[in-house]
Amino acid sequence: MNPADVISGFPGVTVFEGVPDAWHWSPAPGLDFAAALSPDGEHLFQVNARDTYDQELVGALLVAARENSSRLLTDGVPLSTLPGFRHPGRGFEVVAAARPGIHRYHEVQQPELQKATWAVFPGYECEFAEPARYFGDDARKSFIKFLNPADLDRGPTPFLRMWWNNTVTKAGTEEPGGILAATSTLYRELELLEGAQGSFVLYENFRGEIYHVEWDARRDALTLQGTSGGGEPRDIESAALLSFAENSLR
């Protein structure tokens, strides 16, 4: 299977100006796809956009992927990043790439092309942890549920792993390795801790820093402890805790 032959045969496909061996096609209003062939001619780097297509940004992503193709194609990491990416008028910090099996771009209609396609999208440093900290289906879940790669106007969605138990609401996690969660889940569970004796929230950010928060009935206060660096728990007000949590994820 030659990726170039398959892509160039898509309905309405046109040459992507300014990038070697690259194409653009739009299967429906608001949906724009662009892809560039790797220098070895055997793989494809594809950017999808939903209602946010920006040709200059997409071109910069495709060029970065082509120039770093050997790294993206050989590192074996489900979600890899190229740091130092900058584009005028944008806050993005990295070029990210998802391997086949993490994305599903051609899984149904072009299964052979799927095996050769890497999904490329812009991202932020805080969205990606070290590869060893993704367990099981985490990388695929992160790509599909949290990162929203087809929104080229999006803001950061920080990497967040959580464990919690609330004795009042009876909600919590049972998985020993915790779960990937949205920041809204963290903020909600932190707010629900106050007065809930025996409850706790444990969370990990993209740097691998882990924080433990609980309601201490003896002190009649919320306490915060950074477990990675040791130290004693300290009392913290609810508003300050939410601000700390938000800052710690960036």
mmCIF file of N, CA and C in Angstrom, residues 107-239:
data_model
loop_
_atom_site.group_PDB
_atom_site.id
_atom_site.type_symbol
_atom_site.label_atom_id
_atom_site.label_comp_id
_atom_site.label_asym_id
_atom_site.label_seq_id
_atom_site.Cartn_x
_atom_site.Cartn_y
_atom_site.Cartn_z
ATOM 1 N N GLU A 107 -9.523 4.013 10.539
ATOM 2 C CA GLU A 107 -9.687 2.657 11.044
ATOM 3 C C GLU A 107 -10.787 1.878 10.322
ATOM 4 N N VAL A 108 -11.869 2.556 9.959
ATOM 5 C CA VAL A 108 -13.021 1.874 9.363
ATOM 6 C C VAL A 108 -12.907 1.790 7.846
ATOM 7 N N GLN A 109 -12.670 2.931 7.189
ATOM 8 C CA GLN A 109 -12.735 2.964 5.727
ATOM 9 C C GLN A 109 -11.420 2.595 5.039
ATOM 10 N N GLN A 110 -10.304 2.839 5.708
ATOM 11 C CA GLN A 110 -9.000 2.569 5.093
ATOM 12 C C GLN A 110 -8.086 1.910 6.134
ATOM 13 N N PRO A 111 -8.353 0.666 6.528
ATOM 14 C CA PRO A 111 -7.576 0.035 7.606
ATOM 15 C C PRO A 111 -6.080 -0.087 7.310
ATOM 16 N N GLU A 112 -5.710 -0.253 6.051
ATOM 17 C CA GLU A 112 -4.289 -0.332 5.722
ATOM 18 C C GLU A 112 -3.628 1.034 5.863
ATOM 19 N N LEU A 113 -4.334 2.079 5.433
ATOM 20 C CA LEU A 113 -3.808 3.434 5.593
ATOM 21 C C LEU A 113 -3.723 3.798 7.071
ATOM 22 N N GLN A 114 -4.666 3.329 7.872
ATOM 23 C CA GLN A 114 -4.655 3.564 9.314
ATOM 24 C C GLN A 114 -3.329 3.131 9.932
ATOM 25 N N LYS A 115 -2.819 1.996 9.508
ATOM 26 C CA LYS A 115 -1.582 1.464 10.075
ATOM 27 C C LYS A 115 -0.371 2.338 9.775
ATOM 28 N N ALA A 116 -0.485 3.168 8.755
ATOM 29 C CA ALA A 116 0.653 4.003 8.342
ATOM 30 C C ALA A 116 0.490 5.462 8.733
ATOM 31 N N THR A 117 -0.622 5.802 9.431
ATOM 32 C CA THR A 117 -0.944 7.206 9.702
ATOM 33 C C THR A 117 -0.675 7.581 11.152
ATOM 34 N N TRP A 118 0.036 8.691 11.330
ATOM 35 C CA TRP A 118 0.255 9.298 12.648
ATOM 36 C C TRP A 118 -0.586 10.576 12.720
ATOM 37 N N ALA A 119 -1.404 10.705 13.750
ATOM 38 C CA ALA A 119 -2.206 11.912 13.949
ATOM 39 C C ALA A 119 -1.323 12.995 14.570
ATOM 40 N N VAL A 120 -1.296 14.149 13.944
ATOM 41 C CA VAL A 120 -0.456 15.260 14.403
ATOM 42 C C VAL A 120 -1.357 16.423 14.812
ATOM 43 N N PHE A 121 -1.034 17.076 15.931
ATOM 44 C CA PHE A 121 -1.853 18.185 16.404
ATOM 45 C C PHE A 121 -1.020 19.065 17.333
ATOM 46 N N PRO A 122 -1.411 20.336 17.507
ATOM 47 C CA PRO A 122 -0.676 21.221 18.413
ATOM 48 C C PRO A 122 -1.115 21.007 19.851
ATOM 49 N N GLY A 123 -0.205 21.238 20.792
ATOM 50 C CA GLY A 123 -0.558 21.016 22.188
ATOM 51 C C GLY A 123 0.238 21.874 23.135
ATOM 52 N N TYR A 124 0.087 21.566 24.411
ATOM 53 C CA TYR A 124 0.733 22.302 25.495
ATOM 54 C C TYR A 124 1.530 21.319 26.357
ATOM 55 N N GLU A 125 2.623 21.767 26.916
ATOM 56 C CA GLU A 125 3.493 20.882 27.702
ATOM 57 C C GLU A 125 2.735 20.181 28.826
ATOM 58 N N CYS A 126 1.828 20.886 29.477
ATOM 59 C CA CYS A 126 1.142 20.335 30.651
ATOM 60 C C CYS A 126 0.170 19.207 30.302
ATOM 61 N N GLU A 127 -0.051 18.961 29.014
ATOM 62 C CA GLU A 127 -1.021 17.938 28.619
ATOM 63 C C GLU A 127 -0.421 16.538 28.522
ATOM 64 N N PHE A 128 0.911 16.441 28.594
ATOM 65 C CA PHE A 128 1.567 15.162 28.318
ATOM 66 C C PHE A 128 2.540 14.802 29.435
ATOM 67 N N ALA A 129 2.389 13.587 29.962
ATOM 68 C CA ALA A 129 3.288 13.079 30.993
ATOM 69 C C ALA A 129 4.334 12.170 30.343
ATOM 70 N N GLU A 130 5.294 11.739 31.138
ATOM 71 C CA GLU A 130 6.264 10.771 30.646
ATOM 72 C C GLU A 130 5.540 9.493 30.229
ATOM 73 N N PRO A 131 6.013 8.833 29.173
ATOM 74 C CA PRO A 131 5.310 7.652 28.649
ATOM 75 C C PRO A 131 5.028 6.580 29.695
ATOM 76 N N ALA A 132 5.928 6.404 30.651
ATOM 77 C CA ALA A 132 5.758 5.342 31.646
ATOM 78 C C ALA A 132 4.568 5.595 32.568
ATOM 79 N N ARG A 133 4.019 6.803 32.561
ATOM 80 C CA ARG A 133 2.913 7.115 33.459
ATOM 81 C C ARG A 133 1.543 6.965 32.793
ATOM 82 N N TYR A 134 1.549 6.426 31.573
ATOM 83 C CA TYR A 134 0.296 6.065 30.923
ATOM 84 C C TYR A 134 0.110 4.555 31.071
ATOM 85 N N PHE A 135 -1.006 4.150 31.645
ATOM 86 C CA PHE A 135 -1.264 2.734 31.890
ATOM 87 C C PHE A 135 -2.407 2.241 31.006
ATOM 88 N N GLY A 136 -2.301 0.994 30.561
ATOM 89 C CA GLY A 136 -3.397 0.381 29.819
ATOM 90 C C GLY A 136 -3.835 1.228 28.640
ATOM 91 N N ASP A 137 -5.099 1.653 28.681
ATOM 92 C CA ASP A 137 -5.706 2.411 27.585
ATOM 93 C C ASP A 137 -5.624 3.921 27.815
ATOM 94 N N ASP A 138 -4.768 4.358 28.724
ATOM 95 C CA ASP A 138 -4.718 5.780 29.086
ATOM 96 C C ASP A 138 -4.436 6.692 27.900
ATOM 97 N N ALA A 139 -3.448 6.341 27.065
ATOM 98 C CA ALA A 139 -3.066 7.221 25.968
ATOM 99 C C ALA A 139 -4.220 7.405 24.992
ATOM 100 N N ARG A 140 -4.886 6.315 24.659
ATOM 101 C CA ARG A 140 -6.035 6.386 23.752
ATOM 102 C C ARG A 140 -7.163 7.205 24.381
ATOM 103 N N LYS A 141 -7.420 6.981 25.675
ATOM 104 C CA LYS A 141 -8.460 7.734 26.369
ATOM 105 C C LYS A 141 -8.123 9.218 26.394
ATOM 106 N N SER A 142 -6.866 9.543 26.666
ATOM 107 C CA SER A 142 -6.447 10.939 26.706
ATOM 108 C C SER A 142 -6.672 11.605 25.358
ATOM 109 N N PHE A 143 -6.285 10.921 24.269
ATOM 110 C CA PHE A 143 -6.415 11.479 22.924
ATOM 111 C C PHE A 143 -7.877 11.699 22.560
ATOM 112 N N ILE A 144 -8.711 10.711 22.810
ATOM 113 C CA ILE A 144 -10.099 10.766 22.358
ATOM 114 C C ILE A 144 -10.984 11.618 23.274
ATOM 115 N N LYS A 145 -10.799 11.476 24.581
ATOM 116 C CA LYS A 145 -11.729 12.096 25.524
ATOM 117 C C LYS A 145 -11.310 13.491 25.972
ATOM 118 N N PHE A 146 -10.000 13.733 26.083
ATOM 119 C CA PHE A 146 -9.554 14.979 26.715
ATOM 120 C C PHE A 146 -8.867 15.966 25.781
ATOM 121 N N LEU A 147 -8.031 15.513 24.872
ATOM 122 C CA LEU A 147 -7.175 16.426 24.120
ATOM 123 C C LEU A 147 -7.882 17.153 22.986
ATOM 124 N N ASN A 148 -8.959 16.592 22.456
ATOM 125 C CA ASN A 148 -9.742 17.251 21.407
ATOM 126 C C ASN A 148 -8.835 17.793 20.295
ATOM 127 N N PRO A 149 -8.062 16.937 19.633
ATOM 128 C CA PRO A 149 -7.032 17.398 18.693
ATOM 129 C C PRO A 149 -7.568 18.110 17.462
ATOM 130 N N ALA A 150 -8.830 17.916 17.094
ATOM 131 C CA ALA A 150 -9.374 18.572 15.907
ATOM 132 C C ALA A 150 -9.803 20.011 16.174
ATOM 133 N N ASP A 151 -9.722 20.469 17.419
ATOM 134 C CA ASP A 151 -10.015 21.865 17.756
ATOM 135 C C ASP A 151 -8.691 22.628 17.790
ATOM 136 N N LEU A 152 -8.392 23.315 16.717
ATOM 137 C CA LEU A 152 -7.113 24.026 16.618
ATOM 138 C C LEU A 152 -7.137 25.367 17.341
ATOM 139 N N ASP A 153 -8.244 25.694 17.983
ATOM 140 C CA ASP A 153 -8.339 26.922 18.782
ATOM 141 C C ASP A 153 -8.376 26.626 20.281
ATOM 142 N N ARG A 154 -8.179 25.390 20.668
ATOM 143 C CA ARG A 154 -8.399 24.990 22.055
ATOM 144 C C ARG A 154 -7.316 25.517 23.002
ATOM 145 N N GLY A 155 -7.692 25.594 24.271
ATOM 146 C CA GLY A 155 -6.732 25.892 25.323
ATOM 147 C C GLY A 155 -6.203 24.604 25.925
ATOM 148 N N PRO A 156 -5.360 24.692 26.961
ATOM 149 C CA PRO A 156 -4.753 23.498 27.562
ATOM 150 C C PRO A 156 -5.760 22.614 28.292
ATOM 151 N N THR A 157 -5.557 21.317 28.182
ATOM 152 C CA THR A 157 -6.281 20.323 28.979
ATOM 153 C C THR A 157 -5.227 19.537 29.746
ATOM 154 N N PRO A 158 -4.858 19.977 30.945
ATOM 155 C CA PRO A 158 -3.716 19.377 31.649
ATOM 156 C C PRO A 158 -3.866 17.884 31.920
ATOM 157 N N PHE A 159 -2.744 17.183 31.851
ATOM 158 C CA PHE A 159 -2.698 15.791 32.291
ATOM 159 C C PHE A 159 -3.034 15.755 33.778
ATOM 160 N N LEU A 160 -3.954 14.867 34.149
ATOM 161 C CA LEU A 160 -4.385 14.784 35.543
ATOM 162 C C LEU A 160 -4.776 13.349 35.863
ATOM 163 N N ARG A 161 -4.093 12.758 36.844
ATOM 164 C CA ARG A 161 -4.482 11.449 37.351
ATOM 165 C C ARG A 161 -4.996 11.644 38.781
ATOM 166 N N MET A 162 -6.111 10.970 39.098
ATOM 167 C CA MET A 162 -6.755 11.191 40.392
ATOM 168 C C MET A 162 -7.106 9.896 41.100
ATOM 169 N N TRP A 163 -7.058 9.987 42.422
ATOM 170 C CA TRP A 163 -7.634 8.990 43.328
ATOM 171 C C TRP A 163 -8.441 9.790 44.345
ATOM 172 N N TRP A 164 -9.625 9.324 44.731
ATOM 173 C CA TRP A 164 -10.349 10.039 45.778
ATOM 174 C C TRP A 164 -11.391 9.145 46.427
ATOM 175 N N ASN A 165 -11.782 9.559 47.603
ATOM 176 C CA ASN A 165 -12.886 8.899 48.301
ATOM 177 C C ASN A 165 -13.574 9.942 49.179
ATOM 178 N N ASN A 166 -14.878 10.029 49.042
ATOM 179 C CA ASN A 166 -15.645 10.977 49.844
ATOM 180 C C ASN A 166 -16.660 10.209 50.677
ATOM 181 N N THR A 167 -16.527 10.313 51.987
ATOM 182 C CA THR A 167 -17.382 9.540 52.901
ATOM 183 C C THR A 167 -18.805 10.067 52.950
ATOM 184 N N VAL A 168 -19.023 11.283 52.461
ATOM 185 C CA VAL A 168 -20.369 11.870 52.470
ATOM 186 C C VAL A 168 -21.110 11.531 51.178
ATOM 187 N N THR A 169 -20.478 11.819 50.043
ATOM 188 C CA THR A 169 -21.138 11.557 48.757
ATOM 189 C C THR A 169 -21.051 10.097 48.345
ATOM 190 N N LYS A 170 -20.146 9.350 48.983
ATOM 191 C CA LYS A 170 -19.897 7.935 48.668
ATOM 192 C C LYS A 170 -19.259 7.753 47.290
ATOM 193 N N ALA A 171 -18.764 8.818 46.699
ATOM 194 C CA ALA A 171 -18.093 8.725 45.401
ATOM 195 C C ALA A 171 -16.602 8.515 45.606
ATOM 196 N N GLY A 172 -15.970 7.866 44.638
ATOM 197 C CA GLY A 172 -14.534 7.657 44.738
ATOM 198 C C GLY A 172 -14.024 6.767 43.633
ATOM 199 N N THR A 173 -12.751 6.488 43.664
ATOM 200 C CA THR A 173 -12.116 5.627 42.671
ATOM 201 C C THR A 173 -11.769 4.295 43.307
ATOM 202 N N GLU A 174 -11.870 3.255 42.500
ATOM 203 C CA GLU A 174 -11.514 1.916 42.961
ATOM 204 C C GLU A 174 -10.237 1.414 42.298
ATOM 205 N N GLU A 175 -9.850 2.014 41.173
ATOM 206 C CA GLU A 175 -8.677 1.570 40.440
ATOM 207 C C GLU A 175 -7.402 1.902 41.211
ATOM 208 N N PRO A 176 -6.524 0.926 41.463
ATOM 209 C CA PRO A 176 -5.277 1.192 42.192
ATOM 210 C C PRO A 176 -4.413 2.251 41.515
ATOM 211 N N GLY A 177 -4.446 2.273 40.183
ATOM 212 C CA GLY A 177 -3.643 3.249 39.449
ATOM 213 C C GLY A 177 -4.327 4.565 39.226
ATOM 214 N N GLY A 178 -5.490 4.774 39.854
ATOM 215 C CA GLY A 178 -6.225 6.012 39.652
ATOM 216 C C GLY A 178 -6.838 6.077 38.270
ATOM 217 N N ILE A 179 -7.395 7.238 37.934
ATOM 218 C CA ILE A 179 -7.991 7.438 36.613
ATOM 219 C C ILE A 179 -7.548 8.782 36.053
ATOM 220 N N LEU A 180 -7.512 8.882 34.731
ATOM 221 C CA LEU A 180 -7.338 10.184 34.107
ATOM 222 C C LEU A 180 -8.655 10.939 34.243
ATOM 223 N N ALA A 181 -8.556 12.220 34.570
ATOM 224 C CA ALA A 181 -9.770 12.982 34.851
ATOM 225 C C ALA A 181 -9.649 14.397 34.305
ATOM 226 N N ALA A 182 -10.799 15.025 34.142
ATOM 227 C CA ALA A 182 -10.853 16.430 33.760
ATOM 228 C C ALA A 182 -10.582 17.304 34.984
ATOM 229 N N THR A 183 -10.081 18.506 34.756
ATOM 230 C CA THR A 183 -9.811 19.407 35.876
ATOM 231 C C THR A 183 -11.092 19.732 36.643
ATOM 232 N N SER A 184 -12.230 19.749 35.951
ATOM 233 C CA SER A 184 -13.492 20.043 36.644
ATOM 234 C C SER A 184 -13.800 18.988 37.704
ATOM 235 N N THR A 185 -13.395 17.748 37.439
ATOM 236 C CA THR A 185 -13.596 16.690 38.432
ATOM 237 C C THR A 185 -12.750 16.952 39.667
ATOM 238 N N LEU A 186 -11.509 17.349 39.465
ATOM 239 C CA LEU A 186 -10.634 17.663 40.599
ATOM 240 C C LEU A 186 -11.206 18.803 41.421
ATOM 241 N N TYR A 187 -11.596 19.897 40.781
ATOM 242 C CA TYR A 187 -12.091 21.050 41.520
ATOM 243 C C TYR A 187 -13.370 20.702 42.286
ATOM 244 N N ARG A 188 -14.238 19.912 41.665
ATOM 245 C CA ARG A 188 -15.476 19.515 42.347
ATOM 246 C C ARG A 188 -15.188 18.690 43.585
ATOM 247 N N GLU A 189 -14.300 17.704 43.444
ATOM 248 C CA GLU A 189 -14.016 16.836 44.586
ATOM 249 C C GLU A 189 -13.278 17.578 45.690
ATOM 250 N N LEU A 190 -12.441 18.534 45.345
ATOM 251 C CA LEU A 190 -11.779 19.347 46.370
ATOM 252 C C LEU A 190 -12.796 20.177 47.137
ATOM 253 N N GLU A 191 -13.778 20.744 46.428
ATOM 254 C CA GLU A 191 -14.800 21.554 47.094
ATOM 255 C C GLU A 191 -15.664 20.708 48.032
ATOM 256 N N LEU A 192 -15.865 19.439 47.677
ATOM 257 C CA LEU A 192 -16.710 18.559 48.482
ATOM 258 C C LEU A 192 -15.995 17.977 49.702
ATOM 259 N N LEU A 193 -14.698 18.217 49.825
ATOM 260 C CA LEU A 193 -13.940 17.662 50.949
ATOM 261 C C LEU A 193 -14.268 18.327 52.282
ATOM 262 N N GLU A 194 -14.553 19.617 52.252
ATOM 263 C CA GLU A 194 -14.706 20.360 53.504
ATOM 264 C C GLU A 194 -15.805 19.764 54.363
ATOM 265 N N GLY A 195 -15.441 19.382 55.581
ATOM 266 C CA GLY A 195 -16.387 18.814 56.525
ATOM 267 C C GLY A 195 -16.645 17.334 56.345
ATOM 268 N N ALA A 196 -16.037 16.728 55.326
ATOM 269 C CA ALA A 196 -16.276 15.301 55.052
ATOM 270 C C ALA A 196 -15.178 14.479 55.722
ATOM 271 N N GLN A 197 -15.428 14.110 56.964
ATOM 272 C CA GLN A 197 -14.420 13.394 57.747
ATOM 273 C C GLN A 197 -14.038 12.071 57.086
ATOM 274 N N GLY A 198 -12.723 11.811 57.035
ATOM 275 C CA GLY A 198 -12.222 10.575 56.447
ATOM 276 C C GLY A 198 -12.109 10.604 54.939
ATOM 277 N N SER A 199 -12.390 11.739 54.317
ATOM 278 C CA SER A 199 -12.325 11.855 52.865
ATOM 279 C C SER A 199 -10.959 12.381 52.423
ATOM 280 N N PHE A 200 -10.597 12.070 51.187
ATOM 281 C CA PHE A 200 -9.320 12.549 50.661
ATOM 282 C C PHE A 200 -9.393 12.677 49.143
ATOM 283 N N VAL A 201 -8.475 13.467 48.603
ATOM 284 C CA VAL A 201 -8.214 13.553 47.160
ATOM 285 C C VAL A 201 -6.715 13.469 46.975
ATOM 286 N N LEU A 202 -6.286 12.595 46.074
ATOM 287 C CA LEU A 202 -4.889 12.454 45.710
ATOM 288 C C LEU A 202 -4.815 12.693 44.205
ATOM 289 N N TYR A 203 -3.894 13.556 43.764
ATOM 290 C CA TYR A 203 -3.805 13.791 42.324
ATOM 291 C C TYR A 203 -2.357 13.988 41.888
ATOM 292 N N GLU A 204 -2.129 13.695 40.606
ATOM 293 C CA GLU A 204 -0.793 13.745 40.013
ATOM 294 C C GLU A 204 -0.834 14.624 38.767
ATOM 295 N N ASN A 205 0.173 15.497 38.614
ATOM 296 C CA ASN A 205 0.228 16.356 37.434
ATOM 297 C C ASN A 205 1.205 15.807 36.397
ATOM 298 N N PHE A 206 1.402 16.544 35.320
ATOM 299 C CA PHE A 206 2.223 16.054 34.212
ATOM 300 C C PHE A 206 3.693 15.922 34.588
ATOM 301 N N ARG A 207 4.138 16.613 35.613
ATOM 302 C CA ARG A 207 5.533 16.510 36.055
ATOM 303 C C ARG A 207 5.777 15.290 36.936
ATOM 304 N N GLY A 208 4.706 14.610 37.332
ATOM 305 C CA GLY A 208 4.826 13.489 38.256
ATOM 306 C C GLY A 208 4.732 13.909 39.700
ATOM 307 N N GLU A 209 4.404 15.173 39.952
ATOM 308 C CA GLU A 209 4.212 15.644 41.331
ATOM 309 C C GLU A 209 2.862 15.156 41.839
ATOM 310 N N ILE A 210 2.829 14.660 43.062
ATOM 311 C CA ILE A 210 1.611 14.107 43.642
ATOM 312 C C ILE A 210 1.228 14.913 44.887
ATOM 313 N N TYR A 211 -0.043 15.260 44.986
ATOM 314 C CA TYR A 211 -0.539 16.053 46.108
ATOM 315 C C TYR A 211 -1.694 15.321 46.788
ATOM 316 N N HIS A 212 -1.682 15.377 48.114
ATOM 317 C CA HIS A 212 -2.704 14.711 48.928
ATOM 318 C C HIS A 212 -3.450 15.778 49.723
ATOM 319 N N VAL A 213 -4.771 15.760 49.585
ATOM 320 C CA VAL A 213 -5.626 16.714 50.299
ATOM 321 C C VAL A 213 -6.667 15.920 51.083
ATOM 322 N N GLU A 214 -6.905 16.318 52.321
ATOM 323 C CA GLU A 214 -7.940 15.645 53.102
ATOM 324 C C GLU A 214 -8.570 16.629 54.083
ATOM 325 N N TRP A 215 -9.710 16.200 54.620
ATOM 326 C CA TRP A 215 -10.344 16.957 55.692
ATOM 327 C C TRP A 215 -9.896 16.340 57.003
ATOM 328 N N ASP A 216 -9.211 17.145 57.836
ATOM 329 C CA ASP A 216 -8.711 16.689 59.124
ATOM 330 C C ASP A 216 -9.676 17.169 60.212
ATOM 331 N N ALA A 217 -10.480 16.248 60.719
ATOM 332 C CA ALA A 217 -11.494 16.629 61.709
ATOM 333 C C ALA A 217 -10.859 17.135 62.999
ATOM 334 N N ARG A 218 -9.701 16.614 63.363
ATOM 335 C CA ARG A 218 -9.041 17.050 64.593
ATOM 336 C C ARG A 218 -8.609 18.506 64.500
ATOM 337 N N ARG A 219 -8.196 18.913 63.322
ATOM 338 C CA ARG A 219 -7.762 20.298 63.124
ATOM 339 C C ARG A 219 -8.882 21.162 62.577
ATOM 340 N N ASP A 220 -10.020 20.519 62.221
ATOM 341 C CA ASP A 220 -11.155 21.222 61.644
ATOM 342 C C ASP A 220 -10.707 22.056 60.447
ATOM 343 N N ALA A 221 -9.943 21.396 59.550
ATOM 344 C CA ALA A 221 -9.361 22.129 58.428
ATOM 345 C C ALA A 221 -9.031 21.186 57.284
ATOM 346 N N LEU A 222 -8.960 21.777 56.094
ATOM 347 C CA LEU A 222 -8.404 21.066 54.947
ATOM 348 C C LEU A 222 -6.892 21.075 55.070
ATOM 349 N N THR A 223 -6.247 19.958 54.726
ATOM 350 C CA THR A 223 -4.788 19.904 54.767
ATOM 351 C C THR A 223 -4.259 19.489 53.409
ATOM 352 N N LEU A 224 -3.099 20.031 53.059
ATOM 353 C CA LEU A 224 -2.454 19.768 51.778
ATOM 354 C C LEU A 224 -1.037 19.293 52.021
ATOM 355 N N GLN A 225 -0.671 18.242 51.312
ATOM 356 C CA GLN A 225 0.691 17.728 51.411
ATOM 357 C C GLN A 225 1.185 17.326 50.026
ATOM 358 N N GLY A 226 2.388 17.783 49.683
ATOM 359 C CA GLY A 226 3.032 17.345 48.454
ATOM 360 C C GLY A 226 3.810 16.071 48.741
ATOM 361 N N THR A 227 3.284 14.937 48.342
ATOM 362 C CA THR A 227 3.887 13.670 48.754
ATOM 363 C C THR A 227 5.211 13.393 48.071
ATOM 364 N N SER A 228 5.454 13.994 46.905
ATOM 365 C CA SER A 228 6.706 13.719 46.191
ATOM 366 C C SER A 228 7.915 14.282 46.921
ATOM 367 N N GLY A 229 7.738 15.462 47.530
ATOM 368 C CA GLY A 229 8.872 16.088 48.185
ATOM 369 C C GLY A 229 8.888 15.950 49.691
ATOM 370 N N GLY A 230 7.953 15.180 50.247
ATOM 371 C CA GLY A 230 7.900 15.014 51.694
ATOM 372 C C GLY A 230 7.323 16.250 52.361
ATOM 373 N N GLY A 231 7.573 16.402 53.635
ATOM 374 C CA GLY A 231 7.051 17.541 54.378
ATOM 375 C C GLY A 231 5.745 17.224 55.061
ATOM 376 N N GLU A 232 5.407 18.040 56.036
ATOM 377 C CA GLU A 232 4.202 17.838 56.815
ATOM 378 C C GLU A 232 2.999 18.471 56.114
ATOM 379 N N PRO A 233 1.793 17.921 56.341
ATOM 380 C CA PRO A 233 0.587 18.548 55.795
ATOM 381 C C PRO A 233 0.411 19.944 56.377
ATOM 382 N N ARG A 234 -0.121 20.839 55.566
ATOM 383 C CA ARG A 234 -0.380 22.199 56.042
ATOM 384 C C ARG A 234 -1.840 22.536 55.835
ATOM 385 N N ASP A 235 -2.373 23.336 56.754
ATOM 386 C CA ASP A 235 -3.755 23.786 56.629
ATOM 387 C C ASP A 235 -3.871 24.733 55.442
ATOM 388 N N ILE A 236 -5.032 24.684 54.770
ATOM 389 C CA ILE A 236 -5.239 25.562 53.630
ATOM 390 C C ILE A 236 -6.729 25.852 53.486
ATOM 391 N N GLU A 237 -7.047 27.110 53.182
ATOM 392 C CA GLU A 237 -8.438 27.486 52.959
ATOM 393 C C GLU A 237 -8.904 26.960 51.603
ATOM 394 N N SER A 238 -10.215 26.781 51.466
ATOM 395 C CA SER A 238 -10.779 26.185 50.259
ATOM 396 C C SER A 238 -10.433 26.986 49.003
ATOM 397 N N ALA A 239 -10.570 28.313 49.059
ATOM 398 C CA ALA A 239 -10.283 29.145 47.888
ATOM 399 C C ALA A 239 -8.813 29.056 47.505
#
